[in-house]
MMTF fields as JSON, N, C-alpha, C and O atoms, coordinates in Angstrom:
{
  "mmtfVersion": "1.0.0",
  "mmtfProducer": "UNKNOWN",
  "numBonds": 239,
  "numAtoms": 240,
  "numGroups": 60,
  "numChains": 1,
  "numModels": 1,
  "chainsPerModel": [1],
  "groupsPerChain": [60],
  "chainIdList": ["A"],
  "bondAtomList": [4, 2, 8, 6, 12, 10, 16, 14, 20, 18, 24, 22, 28, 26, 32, 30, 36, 34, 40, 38, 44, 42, 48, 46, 52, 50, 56, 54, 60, 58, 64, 62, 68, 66, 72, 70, 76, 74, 80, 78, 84, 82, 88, 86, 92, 90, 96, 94, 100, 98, 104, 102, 108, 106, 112, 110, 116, 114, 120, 118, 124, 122, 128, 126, 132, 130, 136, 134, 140, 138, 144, 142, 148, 146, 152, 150, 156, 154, 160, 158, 164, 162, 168, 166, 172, 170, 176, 174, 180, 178, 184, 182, 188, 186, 192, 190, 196, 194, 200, 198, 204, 202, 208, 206, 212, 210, 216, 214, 220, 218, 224, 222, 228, 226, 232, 230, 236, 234],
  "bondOrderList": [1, 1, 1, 1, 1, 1, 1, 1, 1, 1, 1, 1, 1, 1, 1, 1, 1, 1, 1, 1, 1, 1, 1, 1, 1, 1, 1, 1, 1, 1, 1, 1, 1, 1, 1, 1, 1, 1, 1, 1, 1, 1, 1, 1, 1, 1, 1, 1, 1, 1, 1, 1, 1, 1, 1, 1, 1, 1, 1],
  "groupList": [{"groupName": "UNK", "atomNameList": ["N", "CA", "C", "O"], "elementList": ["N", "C", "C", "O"], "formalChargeList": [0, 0, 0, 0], "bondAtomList": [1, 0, 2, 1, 3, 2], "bondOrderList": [1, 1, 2], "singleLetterCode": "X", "chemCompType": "L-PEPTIDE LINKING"}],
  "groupTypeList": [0, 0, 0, 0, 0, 0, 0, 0, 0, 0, 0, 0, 0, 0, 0, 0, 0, 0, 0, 0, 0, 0, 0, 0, 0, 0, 0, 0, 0, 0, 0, 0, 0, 0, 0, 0, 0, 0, 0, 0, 0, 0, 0, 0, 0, 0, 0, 0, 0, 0, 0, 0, 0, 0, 0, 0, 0, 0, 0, 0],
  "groupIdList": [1, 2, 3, 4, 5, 6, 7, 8, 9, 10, 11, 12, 13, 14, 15, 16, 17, 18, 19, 20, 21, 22, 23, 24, 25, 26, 27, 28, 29, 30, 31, 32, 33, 34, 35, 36, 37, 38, 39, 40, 41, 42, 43, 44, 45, 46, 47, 48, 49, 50, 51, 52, 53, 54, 55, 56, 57, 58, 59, 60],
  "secStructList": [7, 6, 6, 2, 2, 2, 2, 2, 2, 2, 2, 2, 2, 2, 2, 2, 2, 2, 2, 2, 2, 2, 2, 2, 2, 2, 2, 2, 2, 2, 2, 2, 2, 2, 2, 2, 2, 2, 2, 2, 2, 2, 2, 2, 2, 2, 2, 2, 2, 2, 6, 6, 6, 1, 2, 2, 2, 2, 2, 7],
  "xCoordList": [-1.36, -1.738, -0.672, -0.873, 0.493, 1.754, 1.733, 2.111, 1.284, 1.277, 0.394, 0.713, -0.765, -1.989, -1.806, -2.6, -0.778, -0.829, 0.613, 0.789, 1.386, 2.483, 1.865, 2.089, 0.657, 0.056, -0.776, -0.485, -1.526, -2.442, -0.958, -1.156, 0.058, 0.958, 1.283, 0.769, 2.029, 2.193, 0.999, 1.26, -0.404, -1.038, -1.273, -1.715, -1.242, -1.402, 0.194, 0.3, 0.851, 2.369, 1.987, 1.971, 1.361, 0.743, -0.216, 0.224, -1.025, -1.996, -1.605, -2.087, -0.413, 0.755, 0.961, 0.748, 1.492, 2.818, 1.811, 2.246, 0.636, 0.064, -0.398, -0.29, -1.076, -1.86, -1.24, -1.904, 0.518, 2.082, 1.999, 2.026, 1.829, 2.051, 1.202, 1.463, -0.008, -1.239, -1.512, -1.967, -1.029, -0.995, 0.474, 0.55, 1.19, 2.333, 2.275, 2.546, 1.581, 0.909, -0.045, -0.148, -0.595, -1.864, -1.143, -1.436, 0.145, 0.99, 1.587, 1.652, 1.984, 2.851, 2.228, 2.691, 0.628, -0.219, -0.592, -0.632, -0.883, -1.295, -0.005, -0.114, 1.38, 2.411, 2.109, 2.132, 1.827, 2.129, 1.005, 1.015, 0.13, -1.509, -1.081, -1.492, -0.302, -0.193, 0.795, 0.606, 1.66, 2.656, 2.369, 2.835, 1.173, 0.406, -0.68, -0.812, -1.243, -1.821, -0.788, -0.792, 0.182, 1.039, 1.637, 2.012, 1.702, 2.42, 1.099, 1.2, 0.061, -1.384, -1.504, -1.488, -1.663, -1.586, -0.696, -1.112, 0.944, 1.877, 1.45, 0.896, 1.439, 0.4, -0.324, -0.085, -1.123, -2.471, -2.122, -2.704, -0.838, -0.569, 0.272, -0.121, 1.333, 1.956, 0.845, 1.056, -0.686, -1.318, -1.759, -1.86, -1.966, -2.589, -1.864, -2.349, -0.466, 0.247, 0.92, 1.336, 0.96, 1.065, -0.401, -0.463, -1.176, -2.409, -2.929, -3.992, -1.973, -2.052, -0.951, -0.955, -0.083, 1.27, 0.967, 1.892, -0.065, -0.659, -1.593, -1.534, -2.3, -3.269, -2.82, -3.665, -1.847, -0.736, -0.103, -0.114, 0.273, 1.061, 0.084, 0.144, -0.694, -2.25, -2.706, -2.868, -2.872, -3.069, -2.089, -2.6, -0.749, 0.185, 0.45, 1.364],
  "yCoordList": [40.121, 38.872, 37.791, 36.58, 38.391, 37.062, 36.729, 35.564, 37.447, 37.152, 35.893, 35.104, 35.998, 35.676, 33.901, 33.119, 33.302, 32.994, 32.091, 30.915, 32.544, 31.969, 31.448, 30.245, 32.176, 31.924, 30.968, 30.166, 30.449, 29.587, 28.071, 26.967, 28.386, 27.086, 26.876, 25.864, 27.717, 27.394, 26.618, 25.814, 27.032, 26.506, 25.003, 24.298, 24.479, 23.358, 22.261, 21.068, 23.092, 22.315, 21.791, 20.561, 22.664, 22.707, 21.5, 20.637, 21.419, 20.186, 19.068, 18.035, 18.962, 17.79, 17.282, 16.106, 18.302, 17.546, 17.284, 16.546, 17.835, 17.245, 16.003, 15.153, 15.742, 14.846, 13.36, 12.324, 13.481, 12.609, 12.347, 11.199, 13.908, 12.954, 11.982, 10.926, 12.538, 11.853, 10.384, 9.407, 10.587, 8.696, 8.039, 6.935, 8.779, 8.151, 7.277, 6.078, 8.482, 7.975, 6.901, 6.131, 6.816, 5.131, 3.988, 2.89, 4.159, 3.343, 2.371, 1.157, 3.578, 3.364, 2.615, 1.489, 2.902, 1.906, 0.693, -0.335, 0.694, -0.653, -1.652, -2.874, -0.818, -1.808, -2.423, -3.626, -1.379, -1.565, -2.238, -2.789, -2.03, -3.104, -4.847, -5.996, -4.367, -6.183, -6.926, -8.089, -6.278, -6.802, -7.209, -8.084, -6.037, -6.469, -7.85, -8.514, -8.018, -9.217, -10.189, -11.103, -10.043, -11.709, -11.95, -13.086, -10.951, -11.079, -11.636, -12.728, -11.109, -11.936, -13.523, -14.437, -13.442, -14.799, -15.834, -16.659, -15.324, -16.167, -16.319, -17.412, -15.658, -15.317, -16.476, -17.27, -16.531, -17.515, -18.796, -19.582, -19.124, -20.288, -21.008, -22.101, -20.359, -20.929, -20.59, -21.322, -19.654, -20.285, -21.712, -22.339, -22.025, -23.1, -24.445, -25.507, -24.088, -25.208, -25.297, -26.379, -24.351, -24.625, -24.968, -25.903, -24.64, -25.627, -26.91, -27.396, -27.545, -28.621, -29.568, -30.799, -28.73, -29.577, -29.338, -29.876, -28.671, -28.727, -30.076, -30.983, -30.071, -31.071, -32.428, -33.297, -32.774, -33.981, -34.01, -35.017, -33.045, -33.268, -33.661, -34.469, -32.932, -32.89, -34.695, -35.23, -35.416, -36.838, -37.731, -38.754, -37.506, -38.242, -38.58, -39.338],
  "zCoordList": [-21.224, -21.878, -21.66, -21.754, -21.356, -21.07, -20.329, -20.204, -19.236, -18.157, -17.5, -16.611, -18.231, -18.068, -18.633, -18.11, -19.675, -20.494, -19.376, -19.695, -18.378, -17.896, -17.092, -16.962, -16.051, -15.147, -15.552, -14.665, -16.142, -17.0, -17.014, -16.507, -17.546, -17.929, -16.057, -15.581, -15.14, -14.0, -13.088, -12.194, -13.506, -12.828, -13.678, -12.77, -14.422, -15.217, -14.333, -14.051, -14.224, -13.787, -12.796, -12.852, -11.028, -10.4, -10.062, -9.303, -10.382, -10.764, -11.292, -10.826, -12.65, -12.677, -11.629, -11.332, -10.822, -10.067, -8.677, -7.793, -8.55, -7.262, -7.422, -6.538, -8.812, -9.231, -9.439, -9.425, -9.683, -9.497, -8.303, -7.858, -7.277, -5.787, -5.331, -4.754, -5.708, -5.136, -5.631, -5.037, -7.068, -7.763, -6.819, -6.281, -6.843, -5.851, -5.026, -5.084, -3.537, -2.444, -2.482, -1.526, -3.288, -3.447, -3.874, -3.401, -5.063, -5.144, -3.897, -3.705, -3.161, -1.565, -1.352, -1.172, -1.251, 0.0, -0.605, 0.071, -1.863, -2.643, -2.3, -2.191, -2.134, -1.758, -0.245, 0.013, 0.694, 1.614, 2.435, 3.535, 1.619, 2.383, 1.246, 1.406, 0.384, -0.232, 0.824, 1.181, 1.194, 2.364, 3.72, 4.451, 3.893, 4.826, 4.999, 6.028, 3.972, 3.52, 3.532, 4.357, 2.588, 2.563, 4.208, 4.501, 5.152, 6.337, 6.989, 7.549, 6.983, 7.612, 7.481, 8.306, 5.752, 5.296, 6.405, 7.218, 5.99, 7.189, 8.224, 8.343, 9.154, 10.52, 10.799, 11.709, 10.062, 9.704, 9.873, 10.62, 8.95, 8.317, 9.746, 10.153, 10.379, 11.783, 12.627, 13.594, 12.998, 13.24, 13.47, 14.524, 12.379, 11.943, 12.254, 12.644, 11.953, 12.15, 13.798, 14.213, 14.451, 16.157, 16.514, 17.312, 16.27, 16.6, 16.129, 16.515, 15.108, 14.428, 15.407, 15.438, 16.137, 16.356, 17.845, 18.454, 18.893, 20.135, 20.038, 20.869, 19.109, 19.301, 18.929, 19.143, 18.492, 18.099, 19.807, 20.516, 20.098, 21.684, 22.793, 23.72, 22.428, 23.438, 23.128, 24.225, 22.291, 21.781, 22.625, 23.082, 22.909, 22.759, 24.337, 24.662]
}
């Protein structure tokens, strides 16, 4: 019965600590896809503005 009763708490630990990694890992990526976005955003934005500052040269 103790046995039964250690094995029952180890497997509960088990499932803790996977269930920690696994919220972990989505953490990581929620960081790492927002970084990815604000670096797009930039991207975008000197986009925008070397084609704003071609077509001013392209005029002139």
């Amino acid at each position: 019965m103790e046995t039964l009763i250690y094995m029952a708490i180890g497997f509960l630990v088990v499932v803790f600590v996977i269930r920690r990694f696994i919220a972990k890992s989505h953490t990581r990526q929620d960081v790492l896809l927002e970084k990815l976005r604000a670096a797009r955003k930039e991207n975008q934005s000197l986009v925008n503005r070397t084609r704003k500052l071609l077509e001013e040269t392209d005029h002139e």
